[in-house]
Amino acid sequence: MSAARRILIIGYGNPGRGDDGLGPALAAMVEREGIDGVIVHEDYQLTVESAQDVAQSEMVIFADASMDEAGRFSIVPILPVPSPQFDSHSLSPGTVLYLALTLFGAKPEAYLVSIRGYEFDRFGESLSKKAEANLAAAAKRVFALLSESVSSL
Amino acid sequence: MSKTKVIEIEPLTRVEGHGKVSIHLDDNNQVHDARLHIVEFRGFERFIRGRPYWEAPMIVQRLCGICPVSHNLAAAKAMDQIVGAPRLTPTAEKIRRLTHYGQIMQSHVLHFFHLCAPDLLFGFDADASMRNVFALINLKPDLAMQAVRMRKFGQEVIRATSGKKIHGACAIPGGVNKNLSIPERDALLKDMDQMKKWAQGALVIARDYTLENLSMIERFATFSSSYLALVREDGALDLYHGALRAMDGGGNLIFDQADYRNYGDFIMEEVKPWSYMKFPFIKMRGRIDGWYRVGPLARLNCSGYIDTPEAAKALVEFKSLTGGRPNHMTLAYHWARMVEVIHCVEKIGELLNDPDLQGEDLAVKGDRAEEGIGVIEAPRGTLIHHYRVDENDLITYCNLIVSTTNNNEAINRAITSVAKSHLSGAPRITDGMLNHIEVAVRAYDPCLSCATHALGQMPLIVEVFDTSGVLIESRTREK
């Protein structure tokens, strides 16, 4: 496995639906930095084939919008978990990890970045002001995490 | 006056997006009606007004994260007319076809193996803990793996022709953004033999399931209907381009070779107060009898033949089941879907060996027009995009009839049929019964997606109301 395949960031959500685009927005910020060893994917949602990409990585960061009112963002380690229900529209990061484990025998270190959004019901390519601020705060922490992880590889 | 109670299933599981089913029972617990309620993106048609026309093929991808390619292509076909490009360059048309076949293949594979296979393998009445993809992985890990890899292949076809998932786009007004490089082609070609083999295996599974369970399938949401699909000039299946053909339940043509730019002469849309989704119908047959089905079953019923060898053989076998007459079995959608997977894989193989894909002539323009209508056969059925543009290049009108909307009445009838068979008179509603309803809906592979999601959403809620609106029973199944 080459070093360039080691860290994968998957930002998912629909940028056409306001703050639902927070995940892809974070992915775009990381991509612009062009960090060696970091692969960036963006998608509308997590799907089964994401498991194959995850299985080829040593560390994975999932980034998504959140409606959780607890904070502006969170970064938590996550493990493979089979969801009781499964559909292609709302595959969870834990389910993707579970598929990577059961189908490909891979269990990368994984984190979920949840960024608080506020406006999900409008069509539009822009983020709300509050979501933009949350994105900036989350990105700072993600870059720190990436910096530690890249230097340790 | 008899009392009616209403059972609501919300959201449906293992369908794309989410909707709600309400089942109306009378005093004796007999089903007399069932309805599918969907939150659809009607706001989009207003949102896009005032935007430059060339943005449309890109923006419409945001409509649905499930099939962005379909919306990109349908919008681009409409915009081809706006920019005066009735005929694309060979490279542009073939690149568009390639991405379209990749999209349909990966969509069908995911639906069959990961959304429907648990029902087919374990039975509709099986415990919910068994009726999911994880049980499939445990029982048949090779199949689950094949599905992921076939899906991945289809996505790689899309990536090669479109660039990035979200910020890329294959089609633009009058052509395409890029051709296919030799390295991109070769990367795909190396997997072709494997894809063909797996597609054949999937077809065998779907066919054998249908034949081995025929007596059940003939009774499960089977009803006569009309069918609508694009077909080629010679009547062959064509998923990307053609003219409209509609046939009635007896196989008689209602219209044929209808120019889709005149779709308004053939199809009308009705609005009903209890659903956000429109109810289209064939104009000459009227509101009551004019409803129809679209999608894989409709396409095979409407098509005279298929122009790739393995799919052609599969179509002959499919049609022989009903003696060449239209197949009305809702669950035959699965078999039809796998016939189309074979066709798509064969088409991808043909195209990858075509040097036109490396051509440099990507887009054309001609005389500017003010109106454009694009139609394609999306994975779930006929998809119509209609736009008008003013002299400042801004969109002034947009009308979309998406595939699931075309199947709206048919899905409602399927639900009603199954509810009458399995829920009427039952002392209580079981998970297995509810799943029968969902199996009927899932067969159409409806996309109820609003393309929006956020963490922590979408539990399954079942609510029972009496006629006065009082909640008498509520059950929640967390996703």
XYZ file of C-alpha atoms in Angstrom:
632
model
C 0.000 0.000 0.000
C 1.474 3.350 -0.962
C 1.698 6.197 1.502
C -0.694 8.182 -0.699
C -3.516 5.793 0.163
C -3.182 5.992 3.907
C -5.565 8.732 5.040
C -8.981 9.174 3.505
C -11.380 12.043 4.130
C -14.978 11.591 2.987
C -17.094 14.728 3.159
C -20.714 13.964 2.395
C -23.932 15.874 2.023
C -25.766 17.919 -0.584
C -24.245 21.365 -1.186
C -27.435 22.333 -2.985
C -29.366 22.170 0.265
C -27.776 24.861 2.380
C -25.927 23.630 5.440
C -26.239 20.011 4.298
C -23.119 20.833 2.293
C -20.912 21.191 5.377
C -19.259 17.789 4.857
C -18.209 18.437 1.239
C -17.144 21.957 2.243
C -14.738 20.542 4.807
C -13.454 18.045 2.247
C -12.826 20.881 -0.199
C -10.843 22.820 2.417
C -8.621 19.805 3.057
C -8.141 19.177 -0.642
C -7.036 22.750 -1.230
C -4.208 22.182 1.236
C -2.867 19.299 -0.871
C -1.491 17.364 2.095
C 0.729 14.448 1.091
C -0.791 11.099 1.939
C -4.334 12.451 2.257
C -6.986 11.386 -0.247
C -10.166 13.471 -0.330
C -13.552 12.201 -1.477
C -16.829 14.068 -1.602
C -20.224 12.533 -2.115
C -23.895 13.187 -1.602
C -24.111 10.333 0.870
C -22.155 7.323 2.050
C -22.749 4.296 -0.113
C -21.692 0.680 -0.082
C -18.755 1.192 -2.399
C -17.333 3.662 0.111
C -16.390 0.509 2.032
C -13.852 -0.441 -0.619
C -12.147 2.948 -0.378
C -12.204 2.777 3.402
C -10.690 -0.694 3.338
C -7.704 0.643 1.403
C -6.957 3.290 4.033
C -5.256 3.226 7.376
C -7.181 6.165 8.763
C -10.537 7.555 7.700
C -12.261 10.817 8.594
C -15.951 11.092 7.809
C -17.351 14.636 7.732
C -21.049 15.404 7.819
C -23.535 18.083 8.763
C -25.308 17.597 12.051
C -28.482 18.846 13.675
C -27.175 18.001 17.133
C -27.611 21.077 19.290
C -24.958 20.003 21.802
C -22.114 21.983 20.255
C -20.661 23.644 17.184
C -18.854 20.520 16.083
C -17.497 17.267 17.396
C -14.758 14.858 16.398
C -15.188 11.381 17.814
C -13.525 8.047 17.107
C -15.948 5.518 15.671
C -16.054 1.752 15.275
C -17.718 -0.662 12.862
C -21.403 -1.002 13.703
C -24.066 -2.817 11.708
C -27.138 -0.592 11.624
C -30.441 -2.332 12.370
C -31.802 -0.891 9.141
C -29.910 -0.298 5.958
C -30.561 1.726 2.885
C -28.314 3.266 0.333
C -29.449 6.775 1.139
C -28.499 6.979 4.752
C -25.639 4.559 5.237
C -23.904 5.526 8.462
C -20.115 5.790 8.875
C -20.243 2.885 11.333
C -22.007 0.777 8.725
C -19.414 1.631 6.094
C -16.715 0.569 8.551
C -18.640 -2.617 9.243
C -18.816 -3.409 5.532
C -15.085 -2.714 5.180
C -14.428 -5.116 8.040
C -16.748 -7.927 6.988
C -16.208 -7.742 3.241
C -12.555 -6.705 3.073
C -11.159 -7.596 6.478
C -10.014 -4.018 7.087
C -10.435 -1.967 10.250
C -8.862 1.470 9.807
C -8.703 4.026 12.577
C -11.782 6.182 12.021
C -13.295 9.471 13.148
C -16.587 11.200 12.557
C -16.565 14.966 12.268
C -20.078 16.325 12.885
C -20.539 20.002 12.144
C -23.626 21.767 13.368
C -25.817 23.149 10.575
C -28.961 25.216 10.800
C -30.553 25.587 7.376
C -31.368 22.341 5.590
C -34.686 23.073 3.956
C -33.687 25.673 1.433
C -32.203 25.204 -2.036
C -28.968 27.112 -2.359
C -25.261 26.545 -2.669
C -24.204 28.698 0.278
C -23.776 27.902 3.962
C -25.400 29.944 6.697
C -23.125 32.347 8.573
C -23.269 30.310 11.763
C -22.495 27.094 9.863
C -19.520 28.763 8.188
C -18.132 29.687 11.592
C -18.610 26.128 12.818
C -16.905 24.822 9.699
C -13.873 27.035 10.298
C -13.596 25.829 13.889
C -13.964 22.182 12.883
C -11.431 22.550 10.070
C -8.816 23.887 12.484
C -9.137 20.759 14.601
C -9.174 18.459 11.585
C -5.982 19.990 10.221
C -4.360 19.464 13.599
C -5.466 15.842 13.588
C -4.150 15.383 10.066
C -0.864 16.991 10.940
C -0.355 14.601 13.840
C -1.416 11.610 11.786
C 0.648 12.376 8.700
C 3.779 12.976 10.742
C 3.284 9.680 12.552
C 3.045 7.603 9.355
C -71.653 5.278 9.060
C -68.684 2.981 9.334
C -65.597 4.059 11.182
C -62.229 4.156 9.449
C -58.858 3.899 11.060
C -55.597 4.786 9.401
C -52.264 3.005 9.761
C -49.243 5.039 8.793
C -45.825 3.578 7.990
C -43.197 6.286 8.108
C -40.606 6.292 6.794
C -40.362 3.287 4.523
C -37.185 1.350 5.003
C -34.796 0.303 2.283
C -36.205 2.677 -0.287
C -34.265 5.697 -1.489
C -35.182 8.683 0.653
C -38.281 8.485 2.727
C -42.032 8.595 2.463
C -45.042 7.454 4.394
C -47.748 4.925 3.730
C -51.196 5.246 5.216
C -53.568 2.293 5.163
C -57.242 2.956 5.652
C -59.219 0.259 7.454
C -62.924 0.048 8.158
C -64.726 -1.205 11.282
C -64.033 -4.802 10.368
C -60.327 -4.230 9.788
C -60.830 -4.563 6.046
C -58.494 -2.472 3.879
C -60.373 -0.213 1.512
C -57.554 2.108 0.430
C -53.827 2.708 0.787
C -51.780 5.729 -0.141
C -48.124 6.627 -0.536
C -47.308 10.127 0.700
C -44.076 11.683 -0.465
C -42.309 14.902 0.314
C -41.061 15.873 -3.104
C -38.811 18.697 -4.155
C -41.402 20.861 -5.844
C -39.491 23.889 -4.670
C -36.682 23.083 -7.027
C -38.628 24.087 -10.112
C -39.035 27.559 -8.662
C -35.503 27.704 -7.286
C -33.911 27.268 -10.685
C -35.829 30.113 -12.277
C -33.610 33.114 -12.850
C -30.433 31.015 -13.102
C -28.401 30.959 -16.352
C -29.374 28.006 -18.518
C -25.853 26.618 -18.696
C -25.882 26.091 -14.954
C -28.902 23.791 -15.120
C -27.187 20.468 -15.955
C -24.852 21.039 -13.004
C -27.402 22.357 -10.536
C -30.016 19.675 -11.169
C -27.568 17.081 -9.951
C -28.322 18.502 -6.511
C -31.924 17.387 -6.898
C -31.084 13.904 -5.884
C -27.946 12.387 -4.476
C -29.149 8.987 -5.592
C -29.168 9.567 -9.344
C -27.429 12.880 -10.096
C -26.244 11.556 -13.470
C -29.808 11.069 -14.675
C -30.752 14.651 -13.895
C -27.530 15.951 -15.424
C -28.244 14.121 -18.681
C -31.934 14.998 -18.903
C -31.207 18.684 -18.278
C -28.343 18.664 -20.766
C -30.573 17.090 -23.423
C -33.041 19.919 -22.893
C -30.252 22.488 -23.079
C -28.955 20.920 -26.299
C -32.115 22.301 -27.875
C -31.591 25.701 -26.244
C -28.090 26.019 -27.716
C -29.170 24.654 -31.100
C -27.411 21.315 -30.951
C -29.937 18.714 -32.093
C -27.099 16.332 -32.944
C -24.059 15.922 -30.757
C -20.611 14.915 -31.898
C -20.029 11.133 -31.821
C -17.646 11.576 -28.903
C -20.159 13.585 -26.882
C -23.058 11.222 -27.405
C -20.962 8.146 -26.645
C -19.469 9.667 -23.492
C -22.966 10.520 -22.291
C -24.156 7.012 -23.040
C -21.192 5.523 -21.224
C -21.887 7.454 -18.046
C -25.599 6.662 -18.306
C -24.993 2.919 -18.587
C -22.623 3.120 -15.645
C -25.265 4.915 -13.601
C -28.049 2.457 -14.391
C -25.835 -0.547 -13.781
C -24.666 0.580 -10.349
C -28.132 1.727 -9.316
C -29.801 -1.550 -10.294
C -27.098 -3.662 -8.644
C -27.356 -1.810 -5.365
C -31.120 -2.044 -5.373
C -31.232 -5.741 -6.153
C -28.501 -7.052 -3.892
C -28.531 -4.718 -0.939
C -32.090 -3.430 -0.729
C -34.215 -6.296 -2.062
C -32.164 -9.466 -1.730
C -32.853 -9.777 2.023
C -36.576 -9.978 1.273
C -36.097 -12.468 -1.533
C -33.620 -14.713 0.266
C -35.147 -14.736 3.725
C -38.819 -14.260 2.935
C -41.168 -11.358 3.479
C -42.280 -12.682 6.866
C -38.796 -13.227 8.225
C -37.745 -11.540 11.424
C -36.518 -7.992 10.900
C -33.113 -8.959 12.275
C -32.750 -11.350 9.342
C -34.171 -9.108 6.645
C -31.138 -6.914 6.131
C -27.919 -6.777 4.216
C -25.853 -7.962 7.165
C -27.659 -11.272 7.182
C -26.960 -11.428 3.466
C -23.274 -10.845 4.149
C -23.279 -13.691 6.647
C -25.179 -16.066 4.375
C -23.716 -15.140 1.009
C -20.625 -12.975 1.462
C -19.552 -13.529 -2.140
C -22.769 -11.977 -3.420
C -22.449 -9.010 -1.096
C -18.875 -8.506 -2.260
C -19.865 -8.748 -5.931
C -22.514 -6.121 -5.396
C -20.030 -3.715 -3.834
C -17.509 -4.245 -6.609
C -20.090 -3.948 -9.385
C -21.394 -0.791 -7.782
C -17.834 0.506 -7.506
C -17.234 -0.251 -11.183
C -20.319 1.713 -12.200
C -19.199 4.608 -10.035
C -15.745 4.497 -11.604
C -17.360 4.766 -15.048
C -19.166 7.867 -13.817
C -16.038 9.281 -12.240
C -14.053 8.760 -15.443
C -16.628 10.624 -17.517
C -17.707 13.247 -14.995
C -14.787 13.966 -12.755
C -15.642 14.502 -9.114
C -18.860 13.146 -7.600
C -20.339 16.448 -6.474
C -18.467 19.137 -8.314
C -18.062 17.309 -11.593
C -20.523 16.899 -14.441
C -20.439 14.793 -17.570
C -22.874 16.648 -19.801
C -23.001 20.344 -20.679
C -25.319 22.107 -23.141
C -24.357 20.815 -26.568
C -21.935 18.142 -25.457
C -19.680 16.920 -22.701
C -16.927 18.280 -20.491
C -14.289 15.703 -21.291
C -13.459 12.604 -23.266
C -12.117 9.333 -21.918
C -8.351 9.051 -21.814
C -6.580 5.824 -22.733
C -5.463 5.187 -19.116
C -9.046 5.769 -17.909
C -10.327 3.403 -20.566
C -7.815 0.705 -19.763
C -8.535 0.906 -16.054
C -12.160 0.124 -16.778
C -11.513 -2.453 -19.472
C -9.538 -4.693 -17.156
C -12.669 -5.383 -15.120
C -15.076 -5.971 -18.005
C -14.903 -9.773 -18.120
C -15.546 -9.982 -14.400
C -18.479 -7.567 -14.636
C -20.075 -9.597 -17.418
C -19.718 -12.782 -15.432
C -21.240 -11.280 -12.308
C -24.037 -9.626 -14.265
C -24.940 -13.017 -15.733
C -24.954 -14.499 -12.263
C -27.261 -11.762 -10.987
C -29.617 -12.350 -13.891
C -29.806 -16.042 -13.092
C -30.650 -15.284 -9.467
C -33.438 -12.868 -10.399
C -34.852 -15.160 -13.087
C -34.755 -18.279 -10.954
C -36.354 -16.485 -8.033
C -39.211 -15.379 -10.269
C -39.759 -18.791 -11.824
C -39.438 -20.717 -8.579
C -41.910 -18.430 -6.798
C -44.172 -17.789 -9.739
C -47.454 -18.725 -8.089
C -46.811 -16.227 -5.279
C -45.474 -13.550 -7.617
C -48.499 -13.844 -9.903
C -50.681 -12.960 -6.909
C -48.449 -10.334 -5.307
C -49.466 -6.857 -6.530
C -50.048 -8.115 -10.049
C -52.439 -5.937 -12.017
C -52.920 -4.871 -15.593
C -51.703 -1.399 -16.524
C -50.437 0.703 -19.367
C -46.696 1.147 -19.862
C -44.545 4.038 -21.073
C -40.922 4.073 -22.234
C -38.514 5.552 -24.710
C -37.741 3.169 -27.567
C -35.466 3.460 -30.541
C -36.893 4.120 -34.003
C -36.864 0.386 -34.723
C -38.494 -0.446 -31.386
C -35.339 -1.546 -29.615
C -34.629 -0.746 -25.967
C -32.733 2.542 -25.726
C -32.022 3.953 -22.302
C -30.507 7.239 -23.466
C -32.526 8.451 -26.428
C -35.536 7.626 -28.572
C -39.213 8.369 -28.920
C -42.065 7.666 -26.547
C -44.082 4.473 -26.829
C -47.115 3.678 -24.682
C -49.035 0.430 -24.676
C -52.119 -0.744 -22.839
C -52.413 -3.810 -20.640
C -53.187 -5.996 -23.631
C -50.061 -4.894 -25.451
C -51.876 -2.616 -27.897
C -50.031 0.581 -28.746
C -51.646 3.748 -27.407
C -49.076 5.866 -29.208
C -45.693 5.159 -30.713
C -42.668 7.107 -31.908
C -44.009 10.215 -30.190
C -41.470 13.029 -30.198
C -40.768 13.663 -26.525
C -40.504 17.371 -27.172
C -44.277 17.190 -27.561
C -44.778 15.274 -24.307
C -47.484 17.722 -23.275
C -49.656 16.426 -26.122
C -49.552 12.931 -24.645
C -49.107 13.266 -20.894
C -50.956 15.425 -18.389
C -50.388 15.800 -14.661
C -52.996 15.798 -11.917
C -52.543 17.105 -8.387
C -54.230 15.399 -5.435
C -54.650 17.112 -2.089
C -53.120 14.361 0.050
C -49.783 14.089 -1.790
C -47.014 16.477 -2.772
C -46.389 14.250 -5.777
C -48.173 14.753 -9.073
C -50.170 12.027 -10.802
C -49.343 11.945 -14.523
C -51.681 10.227 -16.967
C -51.905 9.536 -20.688
C -54.040 12.311 -22.066
C -56.073 10.315 -24.577
C -57.084 7.758 -21.930
C -58.168 10.320 -19.347
C -57.582 10.812 -15.617
C -59.170 7.562 -14.475
C -57.684 5.085 -16.947
C -54.645 6.981 -18.152
C -52.175 6.016 -15.417
C -49.224 3.908 -16.443
C -46.038 2.260 -15.239
C -42.441 3.159 -16.129
C -39.055 1.665 -15.303
C -37.434 -1.670 -16.132
C -40.674 -3.658 -16.391
C -42.263 -1.013 -18.629
C -39.152 -0.778 -20.769
C -39.003 -4.518 -21.406
C -42.722 -4.641 -22.106
C -42.441 -1.757 -24.576
C -39.241 -2.866 -26.306
C -39.354 -5.169 -29.304
C -35.797 -6.327 -28.830
C -32.424 -5.451 -27.288
C -29.361 -4.831 -29.422
C -26.764 -6.572 -27.264
C -26.503 -10.363 -27.487
C -26.812 -11.582 -23.906
C -29.516 -9.087 -22.969
C -31.354 -9.951 -26.175
C -31.484 -13.600 -25.145
C -32.566 -12.611 -21.667
C -35.377 -10.461 -23.044
C -36.696 -13.345 -25.144
C -36.791 -15.556 -22.074
C -38.431 -12.796 -20.020
C -41.141 -12.230 -22.603
C -41.772 -15.950 -23.066
C -43.078 -16.137 -19.497
C -46.189 -14.206 -20.547
C -46.360 -15.419 -24.133
C -45.078 -12.148 -25.505
C -47.859 -10.147 -23.869
C -47.078 -7.459 -21.256
C -45.848 -8.784 -17.945
C -47.927 -7.205 -15.152
C -46.150 -8.711 -12.138
C -44.781 -6.090 -9.781
C -42.077 -8.444 -8.546
C -40.957 -9.077 -12.144
C -39.349 -5.638 -11.922
C -36.393 -7.418 -10.286
C -35.829 -9.759 -13.220
C -36.287 -6.894 -15.684
C -33.762 -4.844 -13.748
C -31.124 -7.576 -14.059
C -31.774 -7.887 -17.809
C -30.932 -4.210 -18.005
C -27.765 -4.721 -15.976
C -26.552 -7.221 -18.576
C -27.437 -4.762 -21.318
C -25.577 -1.925 -19.609
C -22.476 -4.024 -19.019
C -22.482 -5.121 -22.654
C -22.913 -1.529 -23.811
C -20.096 -0.316 -21.569
C -17.865 -3.013 -23.060
C -18.762 -1.935 -26.600
C -18.164 1.727 -25.885
C -14.838 1.231 -24.151
C -13.544 -0.343 -27.353
C -14.779 2.557 -29.470
C -12.023 5.062 -30.417
C -14.615 7.846 -30.613
C -14.384 8.059 -26.828
C -10.922 9.568 -27.240
C -12.193 12.200 -29.721
C -11.482 15.875 -29.118
C -14.669 17.336 -30.611
C -16.711 17.607 -27.446
C -19.480 20.174 -27.961
C -21.419 21.953 -30.686
C -23.703 24.985 -30.852
C -26.188 26.306 -33.381
C -29.201 28.564 -33.482
C -30.367 29.601 -30.047
C -33.869 28.489 -28.991
C -36.056 29.529 -26.072
C -37.387 26.141 -25.053
C -35.899 22.718 -24.476
C -37.236 19.344 -23.346
C -34.977 16.471 -22.394
C -36.097 12.924 -21.707
C -34.071 9.886 -20.733
C -34.778 6.481 -19.237
C -33.346 6.858 -15.746
C -32.818 3.759 -13.584
C -36.332 4.107 -12.170
C -38.037 5.075 -15.413
C -38.825 7.895 -17.787
C -37.451 11.251 -16.612
C -38.651 14.513 -18.192
C -36.952 17.924 -17.884
C -38.601 20.947 -19.517
C -37.172 24.497 -19.517
C -37.815 27.893 -21.056
C -35.067 30.525 -21.255
C -35.349 34.266 -21.909
C -33.237 36.544 -24.098
C -30.873 37.127 -21.170
C -30.113 33.396 -20.966
C -32.026 33.057 -17.714
C -34.386 30.185 -17.003
C -37.987 31.384 -16.759
C -39.801 28.038 -16.520
C -38.968 24.551 -15.331
C -41.150 21.466 -15.166
C -39.843 18.091 -14.044
C -41.655 14.771 -14.164
C -39.352 12.399 -12.321
C -39.447 8.635 -12.688
C -41.085 7.896 -9.365
C -43.792 10.442 -10.125
C -44.594 8.519 -13.296
C -45.023 5.404 -11.163
C -47.037 7.164 -8.473
C -50.445 5.682 -9.204
C -48.967 2.234 -9.835
C -47.213 2.228 -6.469
C -50.438 3.241 -4.751
C -52.250 0.386 -6.466
C -49.528 -2.068 -5.539
C -49.777 -1.022 -1.907
C -53.547 -1.320 -1.930
C -53.388 -4.735 -3.567
C -50.946 -6.119 -1.031
C -52.698 -4.487 1.913
C -55.984 -6.066 0.928
C -54.347 -9.483 0.660
C -52.256 -9.402 3.798
C -53.738 -6.898 6.248
C -57.471 -7.158 5.796
C -59.136 -8.733 8.813
C -55.885 -9.336 10.637
C -56.165 -9.041 14.410
C -52.970 -7.021 14.646
C -50.367 -5.565 12.337
C -47.108 -7.487 12.404
C -43.669 -6.519 11.143
C -44.007 -9.143 8.430
C -47.236 -7.590 7.214
C -45.711 -4.157 7.128
C -42.785 -5.543 5.239
C -45.117 -6.947 2.582
C -46.190 -3.382 1.937
C -42.597 -2.245 1.772
C -41.683 -5.116 -0.567
C -44.342 -3.916 -2.987
C -43.052 -0.346 -2.838
C -39.411 -1.407 -3.089
C -40.060 -3.381 -6.284
C -40.498 -0.036 -8.046
C -37.212 1.203 -6.546
C -38.841 4.540 -5.825
C -36.580 7.471 -5.135
C -38.309 9.410 -2.403
C -35.135 11.238 -1.651
C -35.104 14.903 -0.923
C -31.301 14.627 -1.184
C -30.951 16.042 2.284
C -29.794 14.161 5.263
C -28.374 14.855 8.665
C -27.198 12.683 11.480
C -29.768 11.243 13.819
C -32.815 11.347 11.595
C -35.331 8.900 10.185
C -36.861 6.493 12.688
C -39.638 4.208 11.470
C -42.952 5.353 12.910
C -46.200 3.441 12.611
C -49.301 5.252 13.796
C -52.918 4.165 13.940
C -55.670 6.756 14.070
C -59.418 6.431 14.377
C -61.791 8.440 12.246
C -61.790 11.359 14.621
C -58.011 11.640 14.393
C -57.278 10.218 17.821
C -54.042 8.278 17.998
C -54.893 4.768 19.167
C -51.582 2.990 18.519
C -47.996 4.072 17.894
C -44.842 2.068 17.287
C -41.364 3.321 16.553
C -38.525 1.356 15.030
C -35.235 3.235 15.199
C -33.030 3.058 12.160
